[in-house]
CSV table of C-alpha atoms in Angstrom, one decimal:
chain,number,residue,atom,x,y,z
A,29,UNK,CA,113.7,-63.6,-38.5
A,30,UNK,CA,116.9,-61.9,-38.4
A,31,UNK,CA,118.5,-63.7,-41.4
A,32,UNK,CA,114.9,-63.1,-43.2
A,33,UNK,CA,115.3,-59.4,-42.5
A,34,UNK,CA,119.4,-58.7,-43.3
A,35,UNK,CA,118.0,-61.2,-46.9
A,36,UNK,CA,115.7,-57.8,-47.7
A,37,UNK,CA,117.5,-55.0,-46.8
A,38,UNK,CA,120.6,-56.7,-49.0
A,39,UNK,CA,117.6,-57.2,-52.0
A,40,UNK,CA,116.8,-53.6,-52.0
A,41,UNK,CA,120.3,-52.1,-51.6
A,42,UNK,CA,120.9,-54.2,-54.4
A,43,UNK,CA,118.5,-52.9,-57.0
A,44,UNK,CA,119.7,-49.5,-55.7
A,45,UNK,CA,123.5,-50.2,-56.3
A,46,UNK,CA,122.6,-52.2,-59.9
A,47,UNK,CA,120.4,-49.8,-60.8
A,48,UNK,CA,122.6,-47.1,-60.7
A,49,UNK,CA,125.1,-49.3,-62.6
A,50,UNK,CA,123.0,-50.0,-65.3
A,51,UNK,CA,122.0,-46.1,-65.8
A,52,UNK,CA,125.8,-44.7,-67.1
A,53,UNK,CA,125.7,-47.9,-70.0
A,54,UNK,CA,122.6,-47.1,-71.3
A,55,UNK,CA,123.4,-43.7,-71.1
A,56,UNK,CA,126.5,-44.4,-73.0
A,57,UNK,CA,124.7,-46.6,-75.6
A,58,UNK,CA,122.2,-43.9,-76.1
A,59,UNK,CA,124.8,-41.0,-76.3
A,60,UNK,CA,126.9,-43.7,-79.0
A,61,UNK,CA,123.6,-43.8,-80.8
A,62,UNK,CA,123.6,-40.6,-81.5
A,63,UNK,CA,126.4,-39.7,-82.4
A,64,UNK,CA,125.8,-42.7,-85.3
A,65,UNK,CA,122.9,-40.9,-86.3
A,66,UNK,CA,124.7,-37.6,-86.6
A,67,UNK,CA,127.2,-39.7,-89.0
A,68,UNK,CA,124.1,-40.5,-91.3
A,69,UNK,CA,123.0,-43.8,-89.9
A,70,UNK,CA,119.7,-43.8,-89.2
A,71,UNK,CA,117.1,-46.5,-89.8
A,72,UNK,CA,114.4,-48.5,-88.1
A,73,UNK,CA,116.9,-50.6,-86.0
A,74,UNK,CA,118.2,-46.8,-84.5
A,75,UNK,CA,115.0,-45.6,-84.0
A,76,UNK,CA,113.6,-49.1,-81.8
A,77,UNK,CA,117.0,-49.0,-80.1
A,78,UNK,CA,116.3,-45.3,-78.7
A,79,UNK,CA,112.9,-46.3,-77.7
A,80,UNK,CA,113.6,-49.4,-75.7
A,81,UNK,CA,117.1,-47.7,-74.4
A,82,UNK,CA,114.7,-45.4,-72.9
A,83,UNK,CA,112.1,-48.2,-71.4
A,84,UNK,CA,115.2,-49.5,-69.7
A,85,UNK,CA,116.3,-46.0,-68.2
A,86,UNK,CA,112.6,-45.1,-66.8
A,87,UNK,CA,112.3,-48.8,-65.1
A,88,UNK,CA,115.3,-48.6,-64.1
A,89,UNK,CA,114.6,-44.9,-62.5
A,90,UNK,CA,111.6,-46.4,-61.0
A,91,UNK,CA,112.8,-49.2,-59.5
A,92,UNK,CA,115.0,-46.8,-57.7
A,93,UNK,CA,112.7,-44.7,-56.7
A,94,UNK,CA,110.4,-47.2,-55.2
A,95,UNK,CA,113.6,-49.1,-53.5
A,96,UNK,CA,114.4,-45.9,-51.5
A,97,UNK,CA,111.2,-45.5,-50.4
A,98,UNK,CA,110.8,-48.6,-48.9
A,99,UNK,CA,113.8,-48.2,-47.4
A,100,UNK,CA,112.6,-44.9,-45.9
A,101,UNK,CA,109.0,-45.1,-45.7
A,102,UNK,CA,108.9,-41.1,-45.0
A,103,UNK,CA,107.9,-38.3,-47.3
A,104,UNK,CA,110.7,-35.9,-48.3
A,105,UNK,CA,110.0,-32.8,-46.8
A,106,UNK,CA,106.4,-31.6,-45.5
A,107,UNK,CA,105.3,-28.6,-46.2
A,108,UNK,CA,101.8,-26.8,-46.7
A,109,UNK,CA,100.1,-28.0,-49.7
A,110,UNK,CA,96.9,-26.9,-51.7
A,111,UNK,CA,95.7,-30.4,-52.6
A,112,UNK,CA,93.1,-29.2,-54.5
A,113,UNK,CA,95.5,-27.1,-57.2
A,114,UNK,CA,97.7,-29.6,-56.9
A,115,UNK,CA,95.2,-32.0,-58.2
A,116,UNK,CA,93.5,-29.9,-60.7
A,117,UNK,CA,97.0,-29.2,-62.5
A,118,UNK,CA,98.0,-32.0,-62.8
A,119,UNK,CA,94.2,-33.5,-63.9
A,120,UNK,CA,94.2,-30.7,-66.4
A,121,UNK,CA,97.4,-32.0,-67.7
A,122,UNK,CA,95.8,-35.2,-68.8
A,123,UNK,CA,92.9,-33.1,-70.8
A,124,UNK,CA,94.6,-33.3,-74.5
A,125,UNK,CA,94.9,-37.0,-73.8
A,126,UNK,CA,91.2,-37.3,-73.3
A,127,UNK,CA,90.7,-35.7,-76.3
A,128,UNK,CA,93.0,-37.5,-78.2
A,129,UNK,CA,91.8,-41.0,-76.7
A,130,UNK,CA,88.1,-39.7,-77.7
A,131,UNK,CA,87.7,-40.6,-73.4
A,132,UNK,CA,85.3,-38.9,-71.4
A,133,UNK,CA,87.2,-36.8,-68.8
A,134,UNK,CA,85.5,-35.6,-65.1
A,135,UNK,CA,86.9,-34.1,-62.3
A,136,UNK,CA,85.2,-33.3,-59.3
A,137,UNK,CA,87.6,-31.1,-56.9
A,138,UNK,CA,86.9,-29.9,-53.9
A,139,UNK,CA,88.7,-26.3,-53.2
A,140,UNK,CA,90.9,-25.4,-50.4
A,141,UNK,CA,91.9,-29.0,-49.4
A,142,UNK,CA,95.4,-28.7,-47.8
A,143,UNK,CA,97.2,-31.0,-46.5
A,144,UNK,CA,101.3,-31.4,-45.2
A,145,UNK,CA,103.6,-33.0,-47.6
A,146,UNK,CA,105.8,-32.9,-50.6
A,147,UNK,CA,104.4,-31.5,-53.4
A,148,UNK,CA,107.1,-33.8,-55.7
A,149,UNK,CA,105.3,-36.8,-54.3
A,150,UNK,CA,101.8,-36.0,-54.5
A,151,UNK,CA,101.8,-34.8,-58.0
A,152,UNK,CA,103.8,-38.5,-58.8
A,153,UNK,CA,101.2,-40.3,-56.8
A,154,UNK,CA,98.3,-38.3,-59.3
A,155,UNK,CA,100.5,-38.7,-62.4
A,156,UNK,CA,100.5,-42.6,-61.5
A,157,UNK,CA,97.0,-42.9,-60.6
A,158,UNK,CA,95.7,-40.9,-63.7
A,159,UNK,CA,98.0,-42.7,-66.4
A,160,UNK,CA,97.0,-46.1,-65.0
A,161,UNK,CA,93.2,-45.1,-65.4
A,162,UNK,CA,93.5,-43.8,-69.2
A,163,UNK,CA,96.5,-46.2,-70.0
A,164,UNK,CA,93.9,-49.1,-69.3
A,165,UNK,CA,90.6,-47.5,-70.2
A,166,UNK,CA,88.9,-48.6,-73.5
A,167,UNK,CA,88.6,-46.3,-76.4
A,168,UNK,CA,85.6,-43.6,-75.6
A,169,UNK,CA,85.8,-44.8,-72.3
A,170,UNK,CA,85.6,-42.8,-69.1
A,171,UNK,CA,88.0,-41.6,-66.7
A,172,UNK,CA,86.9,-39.8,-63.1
A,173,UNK,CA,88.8,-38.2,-60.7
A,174,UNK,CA,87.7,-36.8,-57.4
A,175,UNK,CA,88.9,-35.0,-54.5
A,176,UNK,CA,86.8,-34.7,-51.2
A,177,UNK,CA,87.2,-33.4,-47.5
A,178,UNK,CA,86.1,-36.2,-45.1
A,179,UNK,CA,86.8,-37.8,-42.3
A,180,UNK,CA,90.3,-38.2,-44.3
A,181,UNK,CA,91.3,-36.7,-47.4
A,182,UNK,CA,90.4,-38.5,-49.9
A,183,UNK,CA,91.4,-38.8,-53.6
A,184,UNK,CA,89.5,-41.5,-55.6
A,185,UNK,CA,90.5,-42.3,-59.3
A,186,UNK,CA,88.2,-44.5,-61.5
A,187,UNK,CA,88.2,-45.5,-65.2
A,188,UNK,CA,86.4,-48.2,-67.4
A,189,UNK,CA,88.1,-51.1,-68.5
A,190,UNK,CA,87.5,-53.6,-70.9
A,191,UNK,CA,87.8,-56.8,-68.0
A,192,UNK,CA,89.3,-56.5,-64.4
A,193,UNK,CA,88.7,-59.8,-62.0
A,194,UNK,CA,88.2,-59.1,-58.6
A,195,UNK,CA,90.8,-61.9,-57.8
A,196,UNK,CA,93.1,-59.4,-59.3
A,197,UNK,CA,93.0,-56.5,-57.5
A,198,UNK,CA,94.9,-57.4,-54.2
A,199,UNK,CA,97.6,-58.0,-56.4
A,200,UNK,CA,97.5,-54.7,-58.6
A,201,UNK,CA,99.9,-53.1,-56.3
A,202,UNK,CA,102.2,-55.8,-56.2
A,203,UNK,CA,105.7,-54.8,-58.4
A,204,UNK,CA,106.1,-56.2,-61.9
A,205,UNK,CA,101.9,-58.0,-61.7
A,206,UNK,CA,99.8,-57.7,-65.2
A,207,UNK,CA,96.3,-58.2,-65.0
A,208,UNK,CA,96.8,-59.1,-69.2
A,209,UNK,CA,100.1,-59.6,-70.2
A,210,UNK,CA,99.4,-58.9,-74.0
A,211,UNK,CA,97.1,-55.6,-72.6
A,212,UNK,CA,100.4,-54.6,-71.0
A,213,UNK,CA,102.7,-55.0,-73.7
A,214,UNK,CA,100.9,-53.2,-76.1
A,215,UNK,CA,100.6,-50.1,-73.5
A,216,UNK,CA,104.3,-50.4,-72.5
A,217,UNK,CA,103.0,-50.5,-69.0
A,218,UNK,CA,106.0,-52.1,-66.7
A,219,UNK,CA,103.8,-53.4,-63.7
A,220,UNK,CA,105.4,-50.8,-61.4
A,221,UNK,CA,103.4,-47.4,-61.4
A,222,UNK,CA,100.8,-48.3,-58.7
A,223,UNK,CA,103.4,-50.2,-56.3
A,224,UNK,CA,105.1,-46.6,-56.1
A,225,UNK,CA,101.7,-44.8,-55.4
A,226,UNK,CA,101.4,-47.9,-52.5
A,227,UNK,CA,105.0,-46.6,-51.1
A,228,UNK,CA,104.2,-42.9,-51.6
A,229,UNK,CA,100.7,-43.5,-49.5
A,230,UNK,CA,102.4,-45.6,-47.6
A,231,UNK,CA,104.8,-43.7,-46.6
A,232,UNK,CA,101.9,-40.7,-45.6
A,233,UNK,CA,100.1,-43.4,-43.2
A,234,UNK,CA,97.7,-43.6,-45.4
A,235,UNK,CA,95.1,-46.3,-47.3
A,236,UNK,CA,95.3,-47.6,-51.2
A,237,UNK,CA,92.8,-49.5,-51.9
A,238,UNK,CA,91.3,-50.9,-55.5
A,239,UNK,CA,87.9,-52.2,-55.6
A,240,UNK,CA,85.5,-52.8,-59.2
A,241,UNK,CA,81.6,-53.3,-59.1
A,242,UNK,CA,80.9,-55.0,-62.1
A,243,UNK,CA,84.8,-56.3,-63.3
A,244,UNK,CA,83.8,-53.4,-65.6
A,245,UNK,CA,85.2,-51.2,-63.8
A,246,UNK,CA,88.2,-49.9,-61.5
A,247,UNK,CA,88.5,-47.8,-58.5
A,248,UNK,CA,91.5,-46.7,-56.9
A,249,UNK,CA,90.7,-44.8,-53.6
A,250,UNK,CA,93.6,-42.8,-51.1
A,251,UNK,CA,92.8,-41.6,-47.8
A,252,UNK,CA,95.7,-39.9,-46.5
């Protein structure tokens, strides 16, 4: 197992290394692009090349991100945290979008839920969690969100969908997996948003899990 083990640990400090070295290019190509534009060169081809320069930078952030975690597999620093605000902000947040999508919004929050963590994290772990559920929602679909006191906390995201097989959903938190490739392409999505909410609950001692009734539907539920 030993040569199994040193095989991963080189793989992840390898997208950590490259994807720092990859960051000061595109940074560079973006900055250059610029500066073109500034010069009175500005077209179609600038304006795609600024969009997908920035694709590249924010997969390239999150594969980062998602490397040092595994490589960690602890929060950053615990502290006292009002779940409940901390959920309601950022739920709120997502309101416009509702609007704009013409989506059915509901949130059902609990108050004075507190937990210990890092409030960075658990506001990226909601951000994730509610993007996935309106990214892949139909039009005047609906989105939930719900936060409840149990046994365990427990934070539970759901959303309509247009067709999600059960077969699927032990792979949804895989890295880089697409239940629809052309779906994805046409939301940008990379395949990467839930494997960091896996990591960040992960890394709490806590439980992901996605379930669907009716393939109609998805559910993502946290217990932390």
């Amino acid at each position: 197992m030993k040569p199994v083990a040193e095989s991963y640990e080189k793989q992840k400090r390898f997208i950590t290394d490259a994807g720092h070295e990859i960051k000061t290019p595109l940074a560079t190509i973006d900055a250059d692009l610029t500066v073109l534009e500034m010069d009175g060169i500005s077209n179609e081809w600038t304006d795609d090349i600024h969009v997908q320069t920035k694709r590249l930078a924010d997969l390239t952030n999150n594969l980062i991100v998602l490397s040092r975690m595994q490589e960690t597999l602890k929060p950053e620093i615990l502290v006292d945290l009002d779940l409940s605000k901390i959920v309601s902000t950022v739920a709120n947040s997502f309101d416009a979008r509702a609007k704009m999508e013409n989506k059915t919004f509901e949130k059902d929050v609990d108050s004075n839920i507190y937990i210990k963590g890092s409030q960075k994290e658990m506001e990226q772990l909601i951000s994730i969690l509610m993007d996935n559920a309106f990214k892949y929602s139909p039009e005047e679909g609906i989105v939930r969100i719900a936060l409840h006191q149990k046994k365990k906390t427990e934070l539970v995201v759901y959303n309509t969908t247009d067709h999600i097989s059960k077969k699927s959903l032990s792979h949804l938190f895989d890295r880089f997996y697409r239940t629809d490739q052309s779906h994805n392409s046409q939301t940008g999505g990379y395949g990467i948003g839930l494997s960091i909410a896996q990591a960040i609950v992960r890394s709490y001692k806590g439980r992901i899990e996605a379930t669907t009734e009716d393939e109609k539907s998805l559910k993502i539920t946290v217990e932390i």
